[in-house]
PDB file of C-alpha atoms in Angstrom:
ATOM      1  CA  ASP A   6       9.563  10.148  -3.160  1.00 54.00           C
ATOM      2  CA  ALA A   7       5.724  10.876  -2.721  1.00 57.00           C
ATOM      3  CA  LYS A   8       4.673  13.459  -5.275  1.00 85.00           C
ATOM      4  CA  THR A   9       1.794  14.318  -2.345  1.00 93.00           C
ATOM      5  CA  THR A  10       1.297  16.092   0.936  1.00 94.00           C
ATOM      6  CA  GLN A  11      -1.358  15.562   3.558  1.00 96.00           C
ATOM      7  CA  PRO A  12      -1.519  16.941   7.077  1.00 97.00           C
ATOM      8  CA  ASN A  13       0.067  14.557   9.703  1.00 96.00           C
ATOM      9  CA  SER A  14      -2.793  14.537  11.466  1.00 97.00           C
ATOM     10  CA  MET A  15      -6.615  14.700  12.060  1.00 97.00           C
ATOM     11  CA  GLU A  16      -9.258  14.411  14.157  1.00 96.00           C
ATOM     12  CA  SER A  17     -13.218  14.231  13.529  1.00 96.00           C
ATOM     13  CA  ASN A  18     -16.428  13.518  15.765  1.00 96.00           C
ATOM     14  CA  GLU A  19     -18.189  10.128  15.730  1.00 96.00           C
ATOM     15  CA  GLU A  20     -21.112  10.220  12.969  1.00 95.00           C
ATOM     16  CA  GLU A  21     -19.827  13.769  11.222  1.00 96.00           C
ATOM     17  CA  PRO A  22     -18.506  14.272   7.841  1.00 95.00           C
ATOM     18  CA  VAL A  23     -14.425  14.694   7.027  1.00 97.00           C
ATOM     19  CA  HIS A  24     -12.622  15.890   4.558  1.00 98.00           C
ATOM     20  CA  LEU A  25      -9.137  15.050   4.179  1.00 98.00           C
ATOM     21  CA  PRO A  26      -7.119  17.415   1.598  1.00 97.00           C
ATOM     22  CA  CYS A  27      -3.864  16.360  -0.570  1.00 96.00           C
ATOM     23  CA  ASN A  28      -1.774  18.536  -2.414  1.00 95.00           C
ATOM     24  CA  HIS A  29       0.109  17.281  -5.823  1.00 94.00           C
ATOM     25  CA  SER A  30       0.730  19.773  -7.271  1.00 92.00           C
ATOM     26  CA  THR A  31       3.743  18.072  -9.207  1.00 90.00           C
ATOM     27  CA  ILE A  32       0.473  15.671 -11.095  1.00 91.00           C
ATOM     28  CA  SER A  33       0.784  15.004 -14.759  1.00 88.00           C
ATOM     29  CA  GLY A  34      -1.369  14.334 -17.450  1.00 87.00           C
ATOM     30  CA  THR A  35      -1.054   9.969 -16.818  1.00 85.00           C
ATOM     31  CA  ASP A  36      -1.335  10.012 -12.832  1.00 88.00           C
ATOM     32  CA  TYR A  37      -4.140   8.338 -11.360  1.00 90.00           C
ATOM     33  CA  ILE A  38      -5.265  10.019  -7.613  1.00 93.00           C
ATOM     34  CA  HIS A  39      -5.682   7.237  -5.195  1.00 93.00           C
ATOM     35  CA  TRP A  40      -6.423   6.756  -1.131  1.00 95.00           C
ATOM     36  CA  TYR A  41      -5.639   3.584   0.583  1.00 95.00           C
ATOM     37  CA  ARG A  42      -6.257   3.254   4.111  1.00 97.00           C
ATOM     38  CA  GLN A  43      -4.367   1.019   6.940  1.00 96.00           C
ATOM     39  CA  LEU A  44      -6.515  -0.141   9.757  1.00 94.00           C
ATOM     40  CA  PRO A  45      -4.247  -0.436  13.001  1.00 90.00           C
ATOM     41  CA  SER A  46      -2.767  -4.123  12.205  1.00 87.00           C
ATOM     42  CA  GLN A  47      -3.511  -4.696   8.738  1.00 91.00           C
ATOM     43  CA  GLY A  48      -2.490  -4.394   5.548  1.00 94.00           C
ATOM     44  CA  PRO A  49      -3.569  -0.783   3.652  1.00 95.00           C
ATOM     45  CA  GLU A  50      -6.939  -1.111   1.693  1.00 94.00           C
ATOM     46  CA  TYR A  51      -7.876   0.884  -1.010  1.00 92.00           C
ATOM     47  CA  VAL A  52     -10.381   3.321  -0.705  1.00 95.00           C
ATOM     48  CA  ILE A  53     -11.186   4.760  -4.399  1.00 94.00           C
ATOM     49  CA  HIS A  54      -9.610   6.764  -6.841  1.00 92.00           C
ATOM     50  CA  GLY A  55      -9.987   8.643 -10.073  1.00 93.00           C
ATOM     51  CA  LEU A  56      -8.322  10.843 -13.098  1.00 92.00           C
ATOM     52  CA  THR A  57     -10.148  14.701 -13.638  1.00 92.00           C
ATOM     53  CA  SER A  58     -14.179  14.103 -12.025  1.00 91.00           C
ATOM     54  CA  ASN A  59     -15.470  13.319  -8.874  1.00 93.00           C
ATOM     55  CA  VAL A  60     -16.011   9.379  -7.595  1.00 94.00           C
ATOM     56  CA  ASN A  61     -18.190   8.366  -5.450  1.00 95.00           C
ATOM     57  CA  ASN A  62     -18.410   4.340  -3.850  1.00 93.00           C
ATOM     58  CA  ARG A  63     -20.048   3.126  -1.169  1.00 91.00           C
ATOM     59  CA  MET A  64     -16.784   3.492   0.952  1.00 90.00           C
ATOM     60  CA  ALA A  65     -16.174   7.231   0.272  1.00 96.00           C
ATOM     61  CA  SER A  66     -16.484  10.669  -2.448  1.00 97.00           C
ATOM     62  CA  LEU A  67     -13.289  11.676  -4.472  1.00 97.00           C
ATOM     63  CA  ALA A  68     -13.718  15.350  -4.844  1.00 97.00           C
ATOM     64  CA  ILE A  69     -10.893  16.821  -7.436  1.00 97.00           C
ATOM     65  CA  ALA A  70      -9.980  20.114  -8.223  1.00 96.00           C
ATOM     66  CA  GLU A  71     -10.474  21.580 -11.684  1.00 95.00           C
ATOM     67  CA  ASP A  72      -6.541  21.946 -11.709  1.00 94.00           C
ATOM     68  CA  ARG A  73      -5.866  18.683 -10.481  1.00 95.00           C
ATOM     69  CA  LYS A  74      -3.401  20.068  -8.210  1.00 95.00           C
ATOM     70  CA  SER A  75      -5.213  19.131  -4.947  1.00 96.00           C
ATOM     71  CA  SER A  76      -8.097  16.336  -3.783  1.00 96.00           C
ATOM     72  CA  THR A  77      -9.822  15.591  -1.322  1.00 97.00           C
ATOM     73  CA  LEU A  78     -11.093  12.594   0.263  1.00 98.00           C
ATOM     74  CA  ILE A  79     -14.906  12.936   2.060  1.00 97.00           C
ATOM     75  CA  LEU A  80     -16.341  10.248   4.802  1.00 97.00           C
ATOM     76  CA  HIS A  81     -19.510  11.143   4.642  1.00 94.00           C
ATOM     77  CA  ARG A  82     -20.312   9.760   8.139  1.00 94.00           C
ATOM     78  CA  ALA A  83     -17.304   9.000  10.335  1.00 95.00           C
ATOM     79  CA  THR A  84     -16.885   5.499  12.532  1.00 96.00           C
ATOM     80  CA  LEU A  85     -14.907   4.738  15.413  1.00 96.00           C
ATOM     81  CA  ARG A  86     -13.946   2.513  12.623  1.00 95.00           C
ATOM     82  CA  ASP A  87     -12.623   4.975   9.966  1.00 96.00           C
ATOM     83  CA  ALA A  88      -9.533   5.225  12.842  1.00 97.00           C
ATOM     84  CA  ALA A  89      -6.793   4.926  10.714  1.00 97.00           C
ATOM     85  CA  VAL A  90      -4.051   6.117   8.477  1.00 97.00           C
ATOM     86  CA  TYR A  91      -5.143   7.718   4.657  1.00 98.00           C
ATOM     87  CA  TYR A  92      -2.576   7.330   2.175  1.00 96.00           C
ATOM     88  CA  CYS A  93      -3.163   9.978  -0.899  1.00 95.00           C
ATOM     89  CA  ILE A  94      -1.206   8.177  -3.576  1.00 92.00           C
ATOM     90  CA  LEU A  95      -0.763   9.236  -7.270  1.00 90.00           C
ATOM     91  CA  ARG A  96       0.179   6.458  -9.533  1.00 84.00           C
ATOM     92  CA  ASP A  97       0.813   6.200 -13.700  1.00 77.00           C
ATOM     93  CA  SER A  98      -1.630   4.671 -15.330  1.00 69.00           C
ATOM     94  CA  ARG A  99       0.889   2.803 -16.670  1.00 69.00           C
ATOM     95  CA  ASP A 100       3.048   1.263 -13.614  1.00 70.00           C
ATOM     96  CA  ASP A 101       1.839  -0.757 -11.227  1.00 71.00           C
ATOM     97  CA  LYS A 102       3.969   0.237  -8.196  1.00 76.00           C
ATOM     98  CA  ILE A 103       2.445   2.172  -5.555  1.00 83.00           C
ATOM     99  CA  ILE A 104       4.369   5.263  -3.799  1.00 85.00           C
ATOM    100  CA  PHE A 105       3.118   5.576  -0.541  1.00 88.00           C
ATOM    101  CA  GLY A 106       3.733   8.939   1.902  1.00 88.00           C
ATOM    102  CA  LYS A 107       3.752   9.373   5.564  1.00 89.00           C
ATOM    103  CA  GLY A 108      -0.687   9.947   5.176  1.00 95.00           C
ATOM    104  CA  THR A 109      -3.086  11.370   7.563  1.00 97.00           C
ATOM    105  CA  ARG A 110      -3.610   9.555  10.771  1.00 97.00           C
ATOM    106  CA  LEU A 111      -7.018  10.349  11.348  1.00 98.00           C
ATOM    107  CA  HIS A 112      -8.745   9.886  15.089  1.00 97.00           C
ATOM    108  CA  ILE A 113     -12.152   9.850  15.406  1.00 97.00           C
ATOM    109  CA  LEU A 114     -13.927  11.174  18.720  1.00 95.00           C
ATOM    110  CA  PRO A 115     -16.947   8.767  20.380  1.00 92.00           C
TER     111      PRO A 115
ATOM    112  CA  GLU B  28     -12.807 -15.522  -3.493  1.00 56.00           C
ATOM    113  CA  THR B  29      -9.617 -16.193  -0.999  1.00 69.00           C
ATOM    114  CA  GLY B  30      -7.444 -13.228  -0.268  1.00 90.00           C
ATOM    115  CA  VAL B  31      -4.185 -12.339   0.033  1.00 95.00           C
ATOM    116  CA  THR B  32      -2.153 -14.634   2.563  1.00 96.00           C
ATOM    117  CA  GLN B  33       1.423 -13.917   4.231  1.00 97.00           C
ATOM    118  CA  SER B  34       2.949 -16.709   6.237  1.00 97.00           C
ATOM    119  CA  PRO B  35       4.628 -16.436   8.992  1.00 97.00           C
ATOM    120  CA  THR B  36       2.854 -13.249  10.866  1.00 96.00           C
ATOM    121  CA  HIS B  37       5.432 -12.921  13.126  1.00 96.00           C
ATOM    122  CA  LEU B  38       9.738 -13.912  13.133  1.00 96.00           C
ATOM    123  CA  ILE B  39      12.575 -12.939  14.975  1.00 98.00           C
ATOM    124  CA  LYS B  40      15.926 -13.448  13.348  1.00 98.00           C
ATOM    125  CA  THR B  41      19.595 -12.333  14.802  1.00 98.00           C
ATOM    126  CA  ARG B  42      21.551 -10.231  12.811  1.00 98.00           C
ATOM    127  CA  GLY B  43      23.786 -11.882   9.757  1.00 98.00           C
ATOM    128  CA  GLN B  44      20.992 -14.493   9.399  1.00 98.00           C
ATOM    129  CA  GLN B  45      18.581 -15.435   6.551  1.00 98.00           C
ATOM    130  CA  VAL B  46      14.857 -14.890   5.864  1.00 98.00           C
ATOM    131  CA  THR B  47      12.349 -16.405   4.063  1.00 98.00           C
ATOM    132  CA  LEU B  48       8.796 -14.650   3.823  1.00 98.00           C
ATOM    133  CA  ARG B  49       5.772 -16.302   2.009  1.00 98.00           C
ATOM    134  CA  CYS B  50       2.737 -14.861   0.191  1.00 97.00           C
ATOM    135  CA  SER B  51      -0.260 -15.979  -1.819  1.00 96.00           C
ATOM    136  CA  SER B  52      -1.837 -13.947  -4.084  1.00 93.00           C
ATOM    137  CA  GLN B  53      -5.671 -13.265  -4.659  1.00 90.00           C
ATOM    138  CA  SER B  54      -7.279 -15.840  -6.642  1.00 86.00           C
ATOM    139  CA  GLY B  55      -7.329 -14.319 -10.375  1.00 84.00           C
ATOM    140  CA  HIS B  56      -4.072 -12.123  -9.648  1.00 89.00           C
ATOM    141  CA  ASN B  57      -0.879 -12.482 -11.681  1.00 90.00           C
ATOM    142  CA  THR B  58       1.306  -9.581 -10.397  1.00 91.00           C
ATOM    143  CA  VAL B  59       2.271  -9.841  -6.412  1.00 94.00           C
ATOM    144  CA  SER B  60       4.617  -6.555  -5.365  1.00 94.00           C
ATOM    145  CA  TRP B  61       5.829  -6.717  -1.815  1.00 97.00           C
ATOM    146  CA  TYR B  62       6.911  -3.286   0.400  1.00 96.00           C
ATOM    147  CA  GLN B  63       8.558  -2.824   3.445  1.00 97.00           C
ATOM    148  CA  GLN B  64       7.061  -1.217   6.357  1.00 96.00           C
ATOM    149  CA  ALA B  65       8.898   0.519   9.494  1.00 95.00           C
ATOM    150  CA  LEU B  66       7.467   1.787  12.305  1.00 92.00           C
ATOM    151  CA  GLY B  67       5.496   5.244  11.987  1.00 89.00           C
ATOM    152  CA  GLN B  68       6.362   5.525   8.281  1.00 92.00           C
ATOM    153  CA  GLY B  69       4.366   4.195   4.954  1.00 92.00           C
ATOM    154  CA  PRO B  70       5.123   1.391   3.220  1.00 94.00           C
ATOM    155  CA  GLN B  71       8.042   1.332   0.946  1.00 94.00           C
ATOM    156  CA  PHE B  72       8.332  -0.686  -2.962  1.00 93.00           C
ATOM    157  CA  ILE B  73      10.999  -3.380  -2.572  1.00 96.00           C
ATOM    158  CA  PHE B  74       9.573  -4.845  -6.191  1.00 94.00           C
ATOM    159  CA  GLN B  75       7.032  -6.310  -8.056  1.00 93.00           C
ATOM    160  CA  TYR B  76       7.066 -10.456 -10.094  1.00 94.00           C
ATOM    161  CA  TYR B  77       4.524 -10.282 -13.080  1.00 91.00           C
ATOM    162  CA  ARG B  78       4.654 -13.910 -14.247  1.00 89.00           C
ATOM    163  CA  GLU B  79       7.192 -15.659 -12.581  1.00 92.00           C
ATOM    164  CA  GLU B  80      10.108 -12.068 -13.728  1.00 92.00           C
ATOM    165  CA  GLU B  81      11.058  -9.010 -11.738  1.00 92.00           C
ATOM    166  CA  ASN B  82       9.228  -6.172 -12.922  1.00 88.00           C
ATOM    167  CA  GLY B  83      10.197  -3.395 -11.008  1.00 89.00           C
ATOM    168  CA  ARG B  84      12.365  -2.511  -8.344  1.00 92.00           C
ATOM    169  CA  GLY B  85      12.643   0.120  -5.573  1.00 91.00           C
ATOM    170  CA  ASN B  86      15.648   1.400  -4.024  1.00 93.00           C
ATOM    171  CA  PHE B  87      16.757  -1.741  -1.988  1.00 96.00           C
ATOM    172  CA  PRO B  88      20.299  -3.780  -2.065  1.00 97.00           C
ATOM    173  CA  PRO B  89      20.674  -7.139  -3.987  1.00 97.00           C
ATOM    174  CA  ARG B  90      20.219  -9.088  -0.568  1.00 98.00           C
ATOM    175  CA  PHE B  91      16.456  -8.251  -1.017  1.00 98.00           C
ATOM    176  CA  SER B  92      15.583 -10.824  -3.754  1.00 97.00           C
ATOM    177  CA  GLY B  93      12.412 -12.537  -4.685  1.00 96.00           C
ATOM    178  CA  LEU B  94      10.916 -15.237  -6.480  1.00 96.00           C
ATOM    179  CA  GLN B  95       7.172 -16.055  -8.382  1.00 96.00           C
ATOM    180  CA  PHE B  96       5.974 -19.532  -8.407  1.00 94.00           C
ATOM    181  CA  PRO B  97       3.768 -20.510 -11.897  1.00 92.00           C
ATOM    182  CA  ASN B  98       0.534 -20.846  -9.401  1.00 90.00           C
ATOM    183  CA  TYR B  99       1.760 -16.954  -8.687  1.00 90.00           C
ATOM    184  CA  SER B 100       2.879 -16.930  -5.173  1.00 94.00           C
ATOM    185  CA  SER B 101       6.013 -15.592  -3.947  1.00 96.00           C
ATOM    186  CA  GLU B 102       8.555 -15.404  -1.706  1.00 97.00           C
ATOM    187  CA  LEU B 103      10.612 -12.510  -0.447  1.00 98.00           C
ATOM    188  CA  ASN B 104      14.104 -13.359   0.733  1.00 98.00           C
ATOM    189  CA  VAL B 105      16.372 -11.709   2.618  1.00 98.00           C
ATOM    190  CA  ASN B 106      20.159 -12.342   3.346  1.00 97.00           C
ATOM    191  CA  ALA B 107      22.395 -10.761   5.670  1.00 98.00           C
ATOM    192  CA  LEU B 108      19.746  -9.669   8.356  1.00 98.00           C
ATOM    193  CA  GLU B 109      20.882  -6.305   9.610  1.00 98.00           C
ATOM    194  CA  LEU B 110      18.935  -4.537  12.288  1.00 97.00           C
ATOM    195  CA  ASP B 111      17.187  -1.980  10.515  1.00 97.00           C
ATOM    196  CA  ASP B 112      15.379  -4.568   8.484  1.00 98.00           C
ATOM    197  CA  SER B 113      13.177  -5.142  11.389  1.00 98.00           C
ATOM    198  CA  ALA B 114       9.737  -3.857   9.384  1.00 97.00           C
ATOM    199  CA  LEU B 115       6.422  -4.765   8.513  1.00 97.00           C
ATOM    200  CA  TYR B 116       6.938  -6.840   5.091  1.00 98.00           C
ATOM    201  CA  LEU B 117       3.492  -6.215   2.947  1.00 97.00           C
ATOM    202  CA  CYS B 118       3.353  -8.431  -0.101  1.00 96.00           C
ATOM    203  CA  ALA B 119      -0.425  -7.334  -2.339  1.00 95.00           C
ATOM    204  CA  SER B 120      -1.286  -9.586  -5.509  1.00 93.00           C
ATOM    205  CA  SER B 121      -3.078  -7.299  -8.996  1.00 89.00           C
ATOM    206  CA  GLN B 122      -3.966  -8.476 -12.418  1.00 86.00           C
ATOM    207  CA  GLN B 123      -1.886  -7.359 -14.991  1.00 77.00           C
ATOM    208  CA  GLY B 124      -3.836  -6.643 -18.523  1.00 66.00           C
ATOM    209  CA  ALA B 125      -6.566  -5.911 -17.172  1.00 56.00           C
ATOM    210  CA  GLY B 126      -7.466  -2.378 -17.032  1.00 58.00           C
ATOM    211  CA  TYR B 127      -7.528  -0.913 -13.821  1.00 62.00           C
ATOM    212  CA  ASN B 128      -5.299  -2.785 -11.137  1.00 69.00           C
ATOM    213  CA  GLU B 129      -6.262  -2.407  -7.749  1.00 82.00           C
ATOM    214  CA  GLN B 130      -3.711  -3.929  -5.072  1.00 88.00           C
ATOM    215  CA  PHE B 131      -4.956  -6.420  -2.563  1.00 91.00           C
ATOM    216  CA  PHE B 132      -2.718  -6.064   0.599  1.00 94.00           C
ATOM    217  CA  GLY B 133      -1.774  -8.738   2.945  1.00 95.00           C
ATOM    218  CA  PRO B 134      -1.908  -8.629   6.756  1.00 95.00           C
ATOM    219  CA  GLY B 135       2.230  -8.956   6.801  1.00 96.00           C
ATOM    220  CA  THR B 136       4.562 -10.365   7.927  1.00 97.00           C
ATOM    221  CA  ARG B 137       5.940  -8.409  11.109  1.00 97.00           C
ATOM    222  CA  LEU B 138       9.696  -9.036  11.153  1.00 98.00           C
ATOM    223  CA  THR B 139      12.243  -8.673  14.141  1.00 98.00           C
ATOM    224  CA  VAL B 140      15.915  -8.549  13.651  1.00 98.00           C
ATOM    225  CA  LEU B 141      17.931  -8.673  17.183  1.00 97.00           C
TER     226      LEU B 141
END
């Protein structure tokens, strides 16, 4: 079973920041926090991952709570192309498979 | 660098038939994972192949089987198709043994069972 909890859907206005929350209260010490997104009619694509420290890349930022029981994916300036389902996933560093939940469907309003 | 490709893109079968789906992994990747995604749901892990051996399996019956070839491409076979097998089938490739191994997904094969 998925070990994360996310809102079913969220809305945001174009060109504004978006904060996508994820709760993972049962996270273990070897679990990495991953985010994937799935654009319409495409396979999932990797967004970002982290273990303890906040992470930034060209797509997004990942803010991880100090107790690691929650995290937030931040899209700094949403565009219409960011409309997708965003999956927050815990992945053991020793395990290669991904257990997806239902994710958050992000709607971007023009 | 060539990405993950899957064939066919769409397929229609009838109950009881057998189907084979194909996946070509990204250049340099030695691991292929297969997922089933029903409409409105997240992908569900079927199994993974690493260096031609099954390396982990999800909660799917034995009529779901696979192969990985020496060039690391892979096939997913489903026997005795059921209506509930209608779904998007995704494969993802990665490189194990090289530190963090991000999975790269293909566009999927849409299977409809009538």
